[in-house]
JSON list of C-alpha atoms in Angstrom, two decimals:
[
{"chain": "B", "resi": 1, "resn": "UNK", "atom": "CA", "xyz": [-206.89, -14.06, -15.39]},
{"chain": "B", "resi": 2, "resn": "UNK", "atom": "CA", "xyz": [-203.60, -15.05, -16.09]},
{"chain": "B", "resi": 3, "resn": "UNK", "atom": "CA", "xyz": [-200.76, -13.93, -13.69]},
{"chain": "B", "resi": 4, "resn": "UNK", "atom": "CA", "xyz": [-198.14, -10.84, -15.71]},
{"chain": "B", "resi": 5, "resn": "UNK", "atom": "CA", "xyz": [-194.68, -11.21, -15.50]},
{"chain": "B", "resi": 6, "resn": "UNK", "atom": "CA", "xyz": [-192.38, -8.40, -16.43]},
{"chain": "B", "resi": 7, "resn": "UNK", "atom": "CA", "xyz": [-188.51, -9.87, -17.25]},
{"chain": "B", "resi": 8, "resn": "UNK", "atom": "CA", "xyz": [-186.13, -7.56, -17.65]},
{"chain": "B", "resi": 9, "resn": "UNK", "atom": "CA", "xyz": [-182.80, -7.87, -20.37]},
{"chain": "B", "resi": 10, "resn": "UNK", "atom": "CA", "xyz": [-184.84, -10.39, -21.46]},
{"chain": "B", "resi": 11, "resn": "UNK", "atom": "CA", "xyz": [-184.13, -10.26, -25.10]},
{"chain": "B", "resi": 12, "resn": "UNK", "atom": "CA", "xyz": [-181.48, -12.55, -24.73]},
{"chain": "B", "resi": 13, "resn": "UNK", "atom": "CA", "xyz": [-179.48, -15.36, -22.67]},
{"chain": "B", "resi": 14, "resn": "UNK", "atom": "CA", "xyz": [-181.06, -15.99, -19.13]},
{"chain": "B", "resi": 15, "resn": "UNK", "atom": "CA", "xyz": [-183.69, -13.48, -20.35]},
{"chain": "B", "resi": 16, "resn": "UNK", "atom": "CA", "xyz": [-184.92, -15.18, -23.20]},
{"chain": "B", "resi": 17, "resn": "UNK", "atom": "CA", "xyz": [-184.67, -18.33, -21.53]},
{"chain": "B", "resi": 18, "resn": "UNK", "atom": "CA", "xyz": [-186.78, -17.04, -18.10]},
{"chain": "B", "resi": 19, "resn": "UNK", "atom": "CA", "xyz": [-189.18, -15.48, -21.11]},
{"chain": "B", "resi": 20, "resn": "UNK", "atom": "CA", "xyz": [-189.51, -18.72, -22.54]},
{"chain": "B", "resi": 21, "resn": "UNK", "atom": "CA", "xyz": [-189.90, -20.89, -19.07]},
{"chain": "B", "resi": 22, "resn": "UNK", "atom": "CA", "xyz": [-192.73, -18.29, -17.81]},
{"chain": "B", "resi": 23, "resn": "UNK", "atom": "CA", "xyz": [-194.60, -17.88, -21.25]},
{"chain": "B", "resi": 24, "resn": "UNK", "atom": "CA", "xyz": [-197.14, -20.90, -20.80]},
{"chain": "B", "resi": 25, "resn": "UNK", "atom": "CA", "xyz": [-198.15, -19.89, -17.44]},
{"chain": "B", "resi": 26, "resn": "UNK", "atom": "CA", "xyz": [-197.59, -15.83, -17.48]},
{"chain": "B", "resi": 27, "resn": "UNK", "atom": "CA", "xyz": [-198.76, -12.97, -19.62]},
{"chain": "B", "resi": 28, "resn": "UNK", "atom": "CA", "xyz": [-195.09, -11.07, -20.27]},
{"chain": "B", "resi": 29, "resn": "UNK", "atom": "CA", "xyz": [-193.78, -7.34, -20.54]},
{"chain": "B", "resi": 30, "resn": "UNK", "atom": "CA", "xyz": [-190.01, -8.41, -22.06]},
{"chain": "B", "resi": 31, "resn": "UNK", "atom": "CA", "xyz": [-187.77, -5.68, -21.18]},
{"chain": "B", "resi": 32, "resn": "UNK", "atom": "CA", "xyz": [-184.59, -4.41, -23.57]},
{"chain": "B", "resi": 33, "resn": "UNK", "atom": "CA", "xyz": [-182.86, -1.53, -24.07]},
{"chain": "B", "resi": 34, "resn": "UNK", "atom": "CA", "xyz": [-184.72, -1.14, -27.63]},
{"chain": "B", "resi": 35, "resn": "UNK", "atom": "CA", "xyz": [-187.01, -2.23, -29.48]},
{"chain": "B", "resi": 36, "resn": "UNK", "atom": "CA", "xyz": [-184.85, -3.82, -31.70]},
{"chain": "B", "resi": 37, "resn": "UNK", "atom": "CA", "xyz": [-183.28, -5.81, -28.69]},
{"chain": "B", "resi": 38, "resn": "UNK", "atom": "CA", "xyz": [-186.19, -8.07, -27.90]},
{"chain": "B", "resi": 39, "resn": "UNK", "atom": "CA", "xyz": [-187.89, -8.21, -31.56]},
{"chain": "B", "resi": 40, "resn": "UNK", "atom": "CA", "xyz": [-186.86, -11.72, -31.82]},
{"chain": "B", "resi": 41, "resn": "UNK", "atom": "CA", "xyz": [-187.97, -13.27, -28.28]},
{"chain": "B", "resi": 42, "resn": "UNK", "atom": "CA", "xyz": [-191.26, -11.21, -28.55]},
{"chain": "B", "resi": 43, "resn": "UNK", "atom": "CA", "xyz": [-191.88, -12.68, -32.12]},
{"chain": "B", "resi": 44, "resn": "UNK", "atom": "CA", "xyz": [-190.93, -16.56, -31.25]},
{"chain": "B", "resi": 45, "resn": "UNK", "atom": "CA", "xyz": [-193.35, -15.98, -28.11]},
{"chain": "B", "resi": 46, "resn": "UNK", "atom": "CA", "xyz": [-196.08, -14.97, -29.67]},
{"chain": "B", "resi": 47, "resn": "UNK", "atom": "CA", "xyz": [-198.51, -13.41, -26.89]},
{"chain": "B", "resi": 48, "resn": "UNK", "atom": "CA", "xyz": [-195.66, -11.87, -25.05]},
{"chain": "B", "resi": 49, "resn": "UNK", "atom": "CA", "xyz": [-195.29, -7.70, -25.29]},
{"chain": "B", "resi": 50, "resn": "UNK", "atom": "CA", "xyz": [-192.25, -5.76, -25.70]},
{"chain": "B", "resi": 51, "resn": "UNK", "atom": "CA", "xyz": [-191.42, -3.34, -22.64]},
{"chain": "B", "resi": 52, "resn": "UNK", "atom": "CA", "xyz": [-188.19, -1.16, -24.58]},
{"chain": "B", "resi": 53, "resn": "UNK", "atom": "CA", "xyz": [-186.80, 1.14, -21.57]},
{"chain": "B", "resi": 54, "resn": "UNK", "atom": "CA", "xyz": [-183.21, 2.34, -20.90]},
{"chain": "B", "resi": 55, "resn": "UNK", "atom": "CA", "xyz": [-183.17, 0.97, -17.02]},
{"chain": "B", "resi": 56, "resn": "UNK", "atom": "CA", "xyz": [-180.70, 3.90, -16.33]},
{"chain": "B", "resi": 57, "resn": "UNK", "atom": "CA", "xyz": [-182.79, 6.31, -17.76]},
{"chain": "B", "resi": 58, "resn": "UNK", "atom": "CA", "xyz": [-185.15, 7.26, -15.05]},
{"chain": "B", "resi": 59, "resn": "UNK", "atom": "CA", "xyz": [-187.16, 9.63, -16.58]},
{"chain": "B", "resi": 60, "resn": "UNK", "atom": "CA", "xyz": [-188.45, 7.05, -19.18]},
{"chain": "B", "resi": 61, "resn": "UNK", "atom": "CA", "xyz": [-188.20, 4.65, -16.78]},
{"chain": "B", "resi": 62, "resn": "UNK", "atom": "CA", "xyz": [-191.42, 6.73, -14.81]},
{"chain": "B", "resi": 63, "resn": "UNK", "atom": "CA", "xyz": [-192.64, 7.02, -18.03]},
{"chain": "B", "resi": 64, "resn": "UNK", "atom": "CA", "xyz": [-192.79, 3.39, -19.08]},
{"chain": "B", "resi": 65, "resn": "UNK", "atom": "CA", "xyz": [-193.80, 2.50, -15.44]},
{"chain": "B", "resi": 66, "resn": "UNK", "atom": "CA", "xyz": [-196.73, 4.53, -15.70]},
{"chain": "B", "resi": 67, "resn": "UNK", "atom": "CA", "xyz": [-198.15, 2.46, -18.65]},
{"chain": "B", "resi": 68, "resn": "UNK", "atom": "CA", "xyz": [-198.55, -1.03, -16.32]},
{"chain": "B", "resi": 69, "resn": "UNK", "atom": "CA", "xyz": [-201.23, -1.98, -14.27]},
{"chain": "B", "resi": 70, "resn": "UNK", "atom": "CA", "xyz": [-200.68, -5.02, -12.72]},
{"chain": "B", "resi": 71, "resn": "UNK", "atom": "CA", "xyz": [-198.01, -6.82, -12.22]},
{"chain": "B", "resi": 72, "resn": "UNK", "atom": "CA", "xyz": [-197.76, -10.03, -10.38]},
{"chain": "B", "resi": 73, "resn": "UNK", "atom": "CA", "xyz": [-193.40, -11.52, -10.83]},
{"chain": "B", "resi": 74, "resn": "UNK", "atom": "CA", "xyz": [-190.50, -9.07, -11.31]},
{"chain": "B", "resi": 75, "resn": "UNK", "atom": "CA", "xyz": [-187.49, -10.62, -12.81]},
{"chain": "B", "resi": 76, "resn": "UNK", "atom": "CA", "xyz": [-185.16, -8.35, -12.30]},
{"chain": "B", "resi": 77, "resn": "UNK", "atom": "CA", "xyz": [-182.62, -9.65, -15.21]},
{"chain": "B", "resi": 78, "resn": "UNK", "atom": "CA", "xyz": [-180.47, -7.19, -16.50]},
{"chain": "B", "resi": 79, "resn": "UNK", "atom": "CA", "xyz": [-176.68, -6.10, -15.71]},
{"chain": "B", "resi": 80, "resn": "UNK", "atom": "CA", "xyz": [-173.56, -5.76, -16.65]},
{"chain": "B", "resi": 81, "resn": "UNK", "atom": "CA", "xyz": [-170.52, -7.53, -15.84]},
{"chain": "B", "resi": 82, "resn": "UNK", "atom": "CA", "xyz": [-166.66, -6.02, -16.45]},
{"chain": "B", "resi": 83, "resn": "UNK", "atom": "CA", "xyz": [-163.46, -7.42, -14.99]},
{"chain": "B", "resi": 84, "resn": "UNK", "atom": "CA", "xyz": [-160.32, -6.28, -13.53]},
{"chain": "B", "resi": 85, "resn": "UNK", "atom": "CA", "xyz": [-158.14, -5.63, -10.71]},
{"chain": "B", "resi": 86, "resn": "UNK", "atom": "CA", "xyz": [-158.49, -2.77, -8.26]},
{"chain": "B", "resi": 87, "resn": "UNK", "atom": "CA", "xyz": [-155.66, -1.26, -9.82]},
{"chain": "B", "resi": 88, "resn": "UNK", "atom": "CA", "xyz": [-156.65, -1.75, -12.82]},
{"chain": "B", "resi": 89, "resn": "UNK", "atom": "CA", "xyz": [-160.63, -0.52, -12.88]},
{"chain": "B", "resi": 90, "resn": "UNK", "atom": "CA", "xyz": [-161.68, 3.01, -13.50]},
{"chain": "B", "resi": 91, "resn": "UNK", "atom": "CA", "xyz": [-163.82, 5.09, -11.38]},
{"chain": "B", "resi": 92, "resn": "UNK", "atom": "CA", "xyz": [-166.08, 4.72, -14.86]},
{"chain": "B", "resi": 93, "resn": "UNK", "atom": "CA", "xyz": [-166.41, 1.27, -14.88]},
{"chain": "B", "resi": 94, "resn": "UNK", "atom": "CA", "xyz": [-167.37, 1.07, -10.95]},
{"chain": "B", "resi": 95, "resn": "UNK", "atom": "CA", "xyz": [-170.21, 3.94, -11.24]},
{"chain": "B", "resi": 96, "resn": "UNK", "atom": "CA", "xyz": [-171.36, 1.66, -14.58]},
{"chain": "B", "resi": 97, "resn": "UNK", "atom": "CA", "xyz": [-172.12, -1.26, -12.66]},
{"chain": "B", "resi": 98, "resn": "UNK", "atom": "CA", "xyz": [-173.63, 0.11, -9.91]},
{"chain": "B", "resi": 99, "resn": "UNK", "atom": "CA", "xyz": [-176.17, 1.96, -11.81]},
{"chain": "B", "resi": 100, "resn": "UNK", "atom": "CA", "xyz": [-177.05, -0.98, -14.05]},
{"chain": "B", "resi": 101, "resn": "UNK", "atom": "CA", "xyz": [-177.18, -3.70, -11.31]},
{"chain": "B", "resi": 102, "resn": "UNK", "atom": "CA", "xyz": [-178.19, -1.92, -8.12]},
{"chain": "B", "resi": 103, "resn": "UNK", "atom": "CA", "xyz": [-179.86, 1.93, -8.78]},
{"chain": "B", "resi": 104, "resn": "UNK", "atom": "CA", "xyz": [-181.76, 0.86, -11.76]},
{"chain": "B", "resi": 105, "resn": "UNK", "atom": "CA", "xyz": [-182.78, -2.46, -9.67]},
{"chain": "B", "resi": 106, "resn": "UNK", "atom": "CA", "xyz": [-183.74, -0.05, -6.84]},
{"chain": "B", "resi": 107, "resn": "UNK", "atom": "CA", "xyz": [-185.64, 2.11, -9.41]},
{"chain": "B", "resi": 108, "resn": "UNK", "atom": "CA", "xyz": [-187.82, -0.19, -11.32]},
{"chain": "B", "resi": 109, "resn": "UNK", "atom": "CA", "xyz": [-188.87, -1.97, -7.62]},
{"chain": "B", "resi": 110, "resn": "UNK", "atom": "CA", "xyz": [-189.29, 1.59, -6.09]},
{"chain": "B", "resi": 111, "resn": "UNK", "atom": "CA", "xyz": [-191.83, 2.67, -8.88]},
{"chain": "B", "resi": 112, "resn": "UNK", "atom": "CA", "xyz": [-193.66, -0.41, -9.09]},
{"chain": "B", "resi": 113, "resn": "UNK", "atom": "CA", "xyz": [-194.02, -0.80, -5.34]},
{"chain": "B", "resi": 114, "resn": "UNK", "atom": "CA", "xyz": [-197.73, 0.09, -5.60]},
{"chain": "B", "resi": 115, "resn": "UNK", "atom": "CA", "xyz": [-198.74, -2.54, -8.34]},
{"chain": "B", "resi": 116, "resn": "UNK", "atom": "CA", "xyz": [-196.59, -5.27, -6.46]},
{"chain": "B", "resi": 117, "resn": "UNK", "atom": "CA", "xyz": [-198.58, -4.85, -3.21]},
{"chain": "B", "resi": 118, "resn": "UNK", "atom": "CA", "xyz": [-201.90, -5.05, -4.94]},
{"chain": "B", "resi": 119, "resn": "UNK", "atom": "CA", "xyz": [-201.39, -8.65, -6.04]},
{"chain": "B", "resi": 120, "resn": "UNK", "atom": "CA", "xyz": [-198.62, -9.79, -3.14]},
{"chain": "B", "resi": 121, "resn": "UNK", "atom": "CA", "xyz": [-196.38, -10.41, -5.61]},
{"chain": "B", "resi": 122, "resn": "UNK", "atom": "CA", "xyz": [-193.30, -11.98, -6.34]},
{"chain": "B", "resi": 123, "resn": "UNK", "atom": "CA", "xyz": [-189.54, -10.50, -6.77]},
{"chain": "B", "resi": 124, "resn": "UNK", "atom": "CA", "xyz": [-186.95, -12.41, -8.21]},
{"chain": "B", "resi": 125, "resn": "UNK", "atom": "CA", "xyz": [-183.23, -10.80, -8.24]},
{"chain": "B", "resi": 126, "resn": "UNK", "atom": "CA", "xyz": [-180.89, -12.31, -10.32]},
{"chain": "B", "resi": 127, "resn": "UNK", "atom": "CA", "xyz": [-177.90, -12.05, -8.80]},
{"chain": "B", "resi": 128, "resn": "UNK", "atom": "CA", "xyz": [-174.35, -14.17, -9.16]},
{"chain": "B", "resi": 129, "resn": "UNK", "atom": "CA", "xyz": [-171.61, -16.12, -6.88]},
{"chain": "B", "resi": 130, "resn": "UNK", "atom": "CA", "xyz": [-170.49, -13.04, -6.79]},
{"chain": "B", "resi": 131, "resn": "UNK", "atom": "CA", "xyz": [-172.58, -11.75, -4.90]},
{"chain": "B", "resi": 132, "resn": "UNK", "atom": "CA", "xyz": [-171.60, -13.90, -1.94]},
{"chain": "B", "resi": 133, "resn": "UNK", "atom": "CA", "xyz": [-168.00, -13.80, -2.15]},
{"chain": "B", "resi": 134, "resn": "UNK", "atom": "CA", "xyz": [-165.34, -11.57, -4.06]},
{"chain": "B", "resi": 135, "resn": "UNK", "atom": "CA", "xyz": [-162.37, -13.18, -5.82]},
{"chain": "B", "resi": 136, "resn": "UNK", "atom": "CA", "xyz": [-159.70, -11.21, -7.50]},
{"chain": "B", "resi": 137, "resn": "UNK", "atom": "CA", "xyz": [-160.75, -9.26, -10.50]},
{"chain": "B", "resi": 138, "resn": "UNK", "atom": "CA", "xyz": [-163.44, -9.12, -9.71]},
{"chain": "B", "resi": 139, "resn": "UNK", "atom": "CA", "xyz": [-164.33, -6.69, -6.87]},
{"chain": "B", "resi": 140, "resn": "UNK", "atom": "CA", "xyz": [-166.50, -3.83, -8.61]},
{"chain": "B", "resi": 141, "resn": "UNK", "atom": "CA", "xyz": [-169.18, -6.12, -10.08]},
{"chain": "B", "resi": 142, "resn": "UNK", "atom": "CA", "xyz": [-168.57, -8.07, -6.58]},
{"chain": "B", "resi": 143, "resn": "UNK", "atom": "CA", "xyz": [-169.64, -5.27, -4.92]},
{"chain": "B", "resi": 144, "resn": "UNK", "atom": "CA", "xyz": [-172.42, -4.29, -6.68]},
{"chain": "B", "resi": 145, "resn": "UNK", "atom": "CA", "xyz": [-174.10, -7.79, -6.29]},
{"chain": "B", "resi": 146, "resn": "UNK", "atom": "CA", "xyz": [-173.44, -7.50, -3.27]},
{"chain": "B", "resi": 147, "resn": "UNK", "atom": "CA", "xyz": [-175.09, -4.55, -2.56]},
{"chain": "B", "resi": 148, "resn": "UNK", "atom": "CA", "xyz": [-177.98, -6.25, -4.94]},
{"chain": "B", "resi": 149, "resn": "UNK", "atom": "CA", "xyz": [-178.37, -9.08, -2.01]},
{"chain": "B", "resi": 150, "resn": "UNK", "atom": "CA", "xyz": [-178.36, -6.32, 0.46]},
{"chain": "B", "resi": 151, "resn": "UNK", "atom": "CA", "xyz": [-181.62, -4.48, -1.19]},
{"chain": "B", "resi": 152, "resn": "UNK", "atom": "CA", "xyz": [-183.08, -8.06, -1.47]},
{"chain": "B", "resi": 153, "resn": "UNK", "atom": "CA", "xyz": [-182.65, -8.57, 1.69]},
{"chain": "B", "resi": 154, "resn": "UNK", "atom": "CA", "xyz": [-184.46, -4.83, 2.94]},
{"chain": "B", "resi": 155, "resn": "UNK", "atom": "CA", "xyz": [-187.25, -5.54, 0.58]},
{"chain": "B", "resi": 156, "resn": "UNK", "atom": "CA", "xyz": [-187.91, -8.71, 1.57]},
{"chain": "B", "resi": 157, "resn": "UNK", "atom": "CA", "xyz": [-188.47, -7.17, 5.71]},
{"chain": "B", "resi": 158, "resn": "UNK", "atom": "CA", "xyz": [-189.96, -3.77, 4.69]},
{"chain": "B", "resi": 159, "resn": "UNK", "atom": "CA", "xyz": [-192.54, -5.79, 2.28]},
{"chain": "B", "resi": 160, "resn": "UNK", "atom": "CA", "xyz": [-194.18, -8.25, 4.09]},
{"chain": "B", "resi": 161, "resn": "UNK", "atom": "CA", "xyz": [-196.47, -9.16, 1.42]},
{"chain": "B", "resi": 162, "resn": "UNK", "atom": "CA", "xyz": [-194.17, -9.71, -1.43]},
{"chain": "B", "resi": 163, "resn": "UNK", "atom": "CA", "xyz": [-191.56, -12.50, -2.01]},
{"chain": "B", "resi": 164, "resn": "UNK", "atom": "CA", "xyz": [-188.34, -11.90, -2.86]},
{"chain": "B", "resi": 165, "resn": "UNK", "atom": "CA", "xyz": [-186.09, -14.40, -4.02]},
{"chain": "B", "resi": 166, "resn": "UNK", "atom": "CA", "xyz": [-182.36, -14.02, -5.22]},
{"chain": "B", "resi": 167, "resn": "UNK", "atom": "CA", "xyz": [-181.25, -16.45, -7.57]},
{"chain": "B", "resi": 168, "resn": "UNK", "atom": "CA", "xyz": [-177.41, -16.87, -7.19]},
{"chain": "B", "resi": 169, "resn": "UNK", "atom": "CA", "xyz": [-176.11, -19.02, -10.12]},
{"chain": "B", "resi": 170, "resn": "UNK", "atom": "CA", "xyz": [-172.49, -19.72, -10.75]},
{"chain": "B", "resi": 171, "resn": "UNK", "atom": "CA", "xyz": [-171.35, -18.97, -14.42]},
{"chain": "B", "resi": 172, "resn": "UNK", "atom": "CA", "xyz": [-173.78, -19.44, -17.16]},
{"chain": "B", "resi": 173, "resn": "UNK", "atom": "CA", "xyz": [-173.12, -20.28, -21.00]},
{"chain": "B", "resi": 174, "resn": "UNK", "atom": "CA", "xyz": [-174.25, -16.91, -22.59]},
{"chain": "B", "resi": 175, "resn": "UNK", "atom": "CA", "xyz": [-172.48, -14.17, -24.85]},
{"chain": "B", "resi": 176, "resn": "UNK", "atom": "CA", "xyz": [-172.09, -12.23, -21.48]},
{"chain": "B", "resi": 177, "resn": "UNK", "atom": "CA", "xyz": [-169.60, -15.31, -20.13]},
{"chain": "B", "resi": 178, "resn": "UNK", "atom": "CA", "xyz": [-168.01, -15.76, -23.81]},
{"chain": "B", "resi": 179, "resn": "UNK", "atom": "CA", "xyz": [-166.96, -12.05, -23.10]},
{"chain": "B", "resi": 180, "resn": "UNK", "atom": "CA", "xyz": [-165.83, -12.30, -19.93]},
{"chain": "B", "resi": 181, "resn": "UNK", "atom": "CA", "xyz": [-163.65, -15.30, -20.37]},
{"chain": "B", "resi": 182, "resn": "UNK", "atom": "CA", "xyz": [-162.06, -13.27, -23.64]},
{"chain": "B", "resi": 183, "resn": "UNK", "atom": "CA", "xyz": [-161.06, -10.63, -21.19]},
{"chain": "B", "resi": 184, "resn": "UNK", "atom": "CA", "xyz": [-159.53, -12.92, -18.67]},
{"chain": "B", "resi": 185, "resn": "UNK", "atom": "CA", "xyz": [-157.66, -14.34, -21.29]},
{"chain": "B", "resi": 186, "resn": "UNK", "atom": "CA", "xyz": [-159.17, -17.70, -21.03]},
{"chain": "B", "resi": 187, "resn": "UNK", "atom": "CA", "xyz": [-160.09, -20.35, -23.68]},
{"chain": "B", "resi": 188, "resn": "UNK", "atom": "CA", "xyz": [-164.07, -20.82, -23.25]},
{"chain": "B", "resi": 189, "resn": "UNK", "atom": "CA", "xyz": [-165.51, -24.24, -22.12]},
{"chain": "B", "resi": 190, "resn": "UNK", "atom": "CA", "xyz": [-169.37, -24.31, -22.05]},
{"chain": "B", "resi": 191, "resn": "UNK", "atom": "CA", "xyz": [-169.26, -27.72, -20.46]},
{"chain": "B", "resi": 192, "resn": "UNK", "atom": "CA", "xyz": [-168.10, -26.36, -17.52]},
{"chain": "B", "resi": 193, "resn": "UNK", "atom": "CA", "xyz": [-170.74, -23.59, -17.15]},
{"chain": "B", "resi": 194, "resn": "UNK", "atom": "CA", "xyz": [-174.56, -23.47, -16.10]},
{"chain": "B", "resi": 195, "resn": "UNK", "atom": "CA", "xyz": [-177.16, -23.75, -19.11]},
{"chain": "B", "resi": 196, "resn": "UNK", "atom": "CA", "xyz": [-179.57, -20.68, -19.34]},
{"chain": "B", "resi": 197, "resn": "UNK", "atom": "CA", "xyz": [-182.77, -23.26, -18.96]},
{"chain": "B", "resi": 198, "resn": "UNK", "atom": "CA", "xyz": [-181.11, -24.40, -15.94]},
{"chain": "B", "resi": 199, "resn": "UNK", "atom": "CA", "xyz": [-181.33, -21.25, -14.19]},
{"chain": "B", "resi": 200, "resn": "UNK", "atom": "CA", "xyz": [-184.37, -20.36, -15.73]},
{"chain": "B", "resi": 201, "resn": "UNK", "atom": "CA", "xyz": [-186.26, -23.18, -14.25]},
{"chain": "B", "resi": 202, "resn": "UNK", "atom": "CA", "xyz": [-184.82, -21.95, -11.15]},
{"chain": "B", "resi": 203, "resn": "UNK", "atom": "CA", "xyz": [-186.79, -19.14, -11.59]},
{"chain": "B", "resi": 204, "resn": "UNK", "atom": "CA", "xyz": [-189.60, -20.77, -12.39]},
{"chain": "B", "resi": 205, "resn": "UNK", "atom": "CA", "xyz": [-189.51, -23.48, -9.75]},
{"chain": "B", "resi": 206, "resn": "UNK", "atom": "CA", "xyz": [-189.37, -20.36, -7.06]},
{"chain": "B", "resi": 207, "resn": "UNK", "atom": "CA", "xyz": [-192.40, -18.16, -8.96]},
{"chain": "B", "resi": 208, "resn": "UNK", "atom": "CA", "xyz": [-194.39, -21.39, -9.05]},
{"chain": "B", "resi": 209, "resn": "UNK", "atom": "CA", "xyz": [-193.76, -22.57, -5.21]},
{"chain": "B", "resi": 210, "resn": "UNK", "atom": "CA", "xyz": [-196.57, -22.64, -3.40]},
{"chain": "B", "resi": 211, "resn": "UNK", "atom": "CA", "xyz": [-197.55, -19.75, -1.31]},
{"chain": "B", "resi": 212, "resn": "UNK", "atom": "CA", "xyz": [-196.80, -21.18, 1.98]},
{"chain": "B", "resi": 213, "resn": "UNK", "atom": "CA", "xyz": [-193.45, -20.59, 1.40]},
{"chain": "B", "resi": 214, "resn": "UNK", "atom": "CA", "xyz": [-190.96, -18.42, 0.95]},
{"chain": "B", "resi": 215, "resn": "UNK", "atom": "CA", "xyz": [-188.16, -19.17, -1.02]},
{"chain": "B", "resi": 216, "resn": "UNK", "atom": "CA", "xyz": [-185.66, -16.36, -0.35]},
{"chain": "B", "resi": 217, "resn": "UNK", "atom": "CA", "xyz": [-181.99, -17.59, -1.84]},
{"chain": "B", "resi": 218, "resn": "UNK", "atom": "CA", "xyz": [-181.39, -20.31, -4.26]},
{"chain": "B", "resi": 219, "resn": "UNK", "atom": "CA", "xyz": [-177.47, -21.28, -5.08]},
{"chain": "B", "resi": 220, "resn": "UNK", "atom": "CA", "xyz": [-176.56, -22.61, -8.36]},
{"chain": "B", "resi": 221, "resn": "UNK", "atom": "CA", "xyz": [-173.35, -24.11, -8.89]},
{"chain": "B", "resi": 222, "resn": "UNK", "atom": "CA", "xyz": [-171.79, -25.43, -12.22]},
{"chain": "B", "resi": 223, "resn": "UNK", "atom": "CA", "xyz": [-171.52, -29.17, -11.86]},
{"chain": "B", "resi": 224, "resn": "UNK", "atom": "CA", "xyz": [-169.49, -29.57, -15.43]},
{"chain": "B", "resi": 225, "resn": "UNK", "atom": "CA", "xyz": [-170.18, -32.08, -17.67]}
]
């Protein structure tokens, strides 16, 4: 029996590139907002099923939970990213970030705790530099990835049986960045950037290590070209 993967915001970016790194090895559940938002990744993949949930939504969150029955890799995937100074950054935008890249994190793991255990599986967050230091501008998404590493970290002791790996890449080339960089006020340069496949073979390279270790934080740093 092949191993299941479930990937979430995987309908594009890092997603689709973890999707497509884990397809010849993994049946996959790719998780997007809608339907409409992984149509194209579950289509060029073939085999690989559409999971459509809206992560903040935890009532259909249960609901869609409900519906799996193993599961042996979480990627948790999804999140959002805003900019801007202390000052300058609404209540709003804090409580938005927190609930896409921590409580719905917390949420998805909590509910699937069960099926995890049954096949000692294997947790990957993504997180970001960011969540290892905070540089100006930056300080609510900062703080959410940090508090990302932080429930890594608890799992990772309260779960003996699982792994749990945070990925920590430095910026990646994906419409996420190009937005980002428009809001700094920045011209964009994908040559200085990480490629999706890079830090999807990251992934990868920690789902596929062997079981006699644990690969708990990997650090990705642009090295531009």
């Amino acid at each position: 029996m092949r191993p299941t993967a479930l990937i979430t915001g995987a309908g594009r970016g890092l997603g689709a590139a973890i999707a497509r790194e884990l397809a010849p090895t993994h049946d996959l559940l790719l998780g997007g907002r809608t339907p409409e938002s992984v149509r194209t990744i579950t289509k060029e993949l073939g085999s690989a099923r559409a999971w459509p949930v809206d992560l903040t939504d935890h009532d259909a969150l249960a609901e869609a939970v409900a519906h799996i029955d193993r599961l042996d890799v979480l990627v948790h995937n999804a999140g959002v990213a805003e900019v801007g100074t202390i000052a300058d950054t609404p209540i709003a935008a804090w409580r938005h970030m927190y609930e896409a890249n921590v409580l719905a994190v917390v949420e998805l793991t909590r509910l699937l705790l069960p099926r995890l255990r049954d096949t000692n599986a294997h947790v990957v967050l993504i997180n970001s530099g960011a969540g290892l230091r905070s540089n100006p501008g930056w300080s609510a998404y900062a703080a959410s990835k940090f508090a990302l590493r932080a429930f890594a970290d608890a799992l990772r002791a309260e779960e003996p049986s699982l792994r749990v790996t945070s990925i920590h890449p430095g910026r990646i080339d994906t419409d996420m960045q190009r937005a980002i960089v428009e809001a700094e006020g920045d011209d964009y340069d994908p040559d200085g950037f990480l490629t999706p496949g890079t830090v999807a073979w990251a992934v990868r390279n920690a789902v596929e290590t062997p079981r006699d270790a644990h690969p708990t934080e990997i650090v990705l740093r642009p090295n531009p070209r």
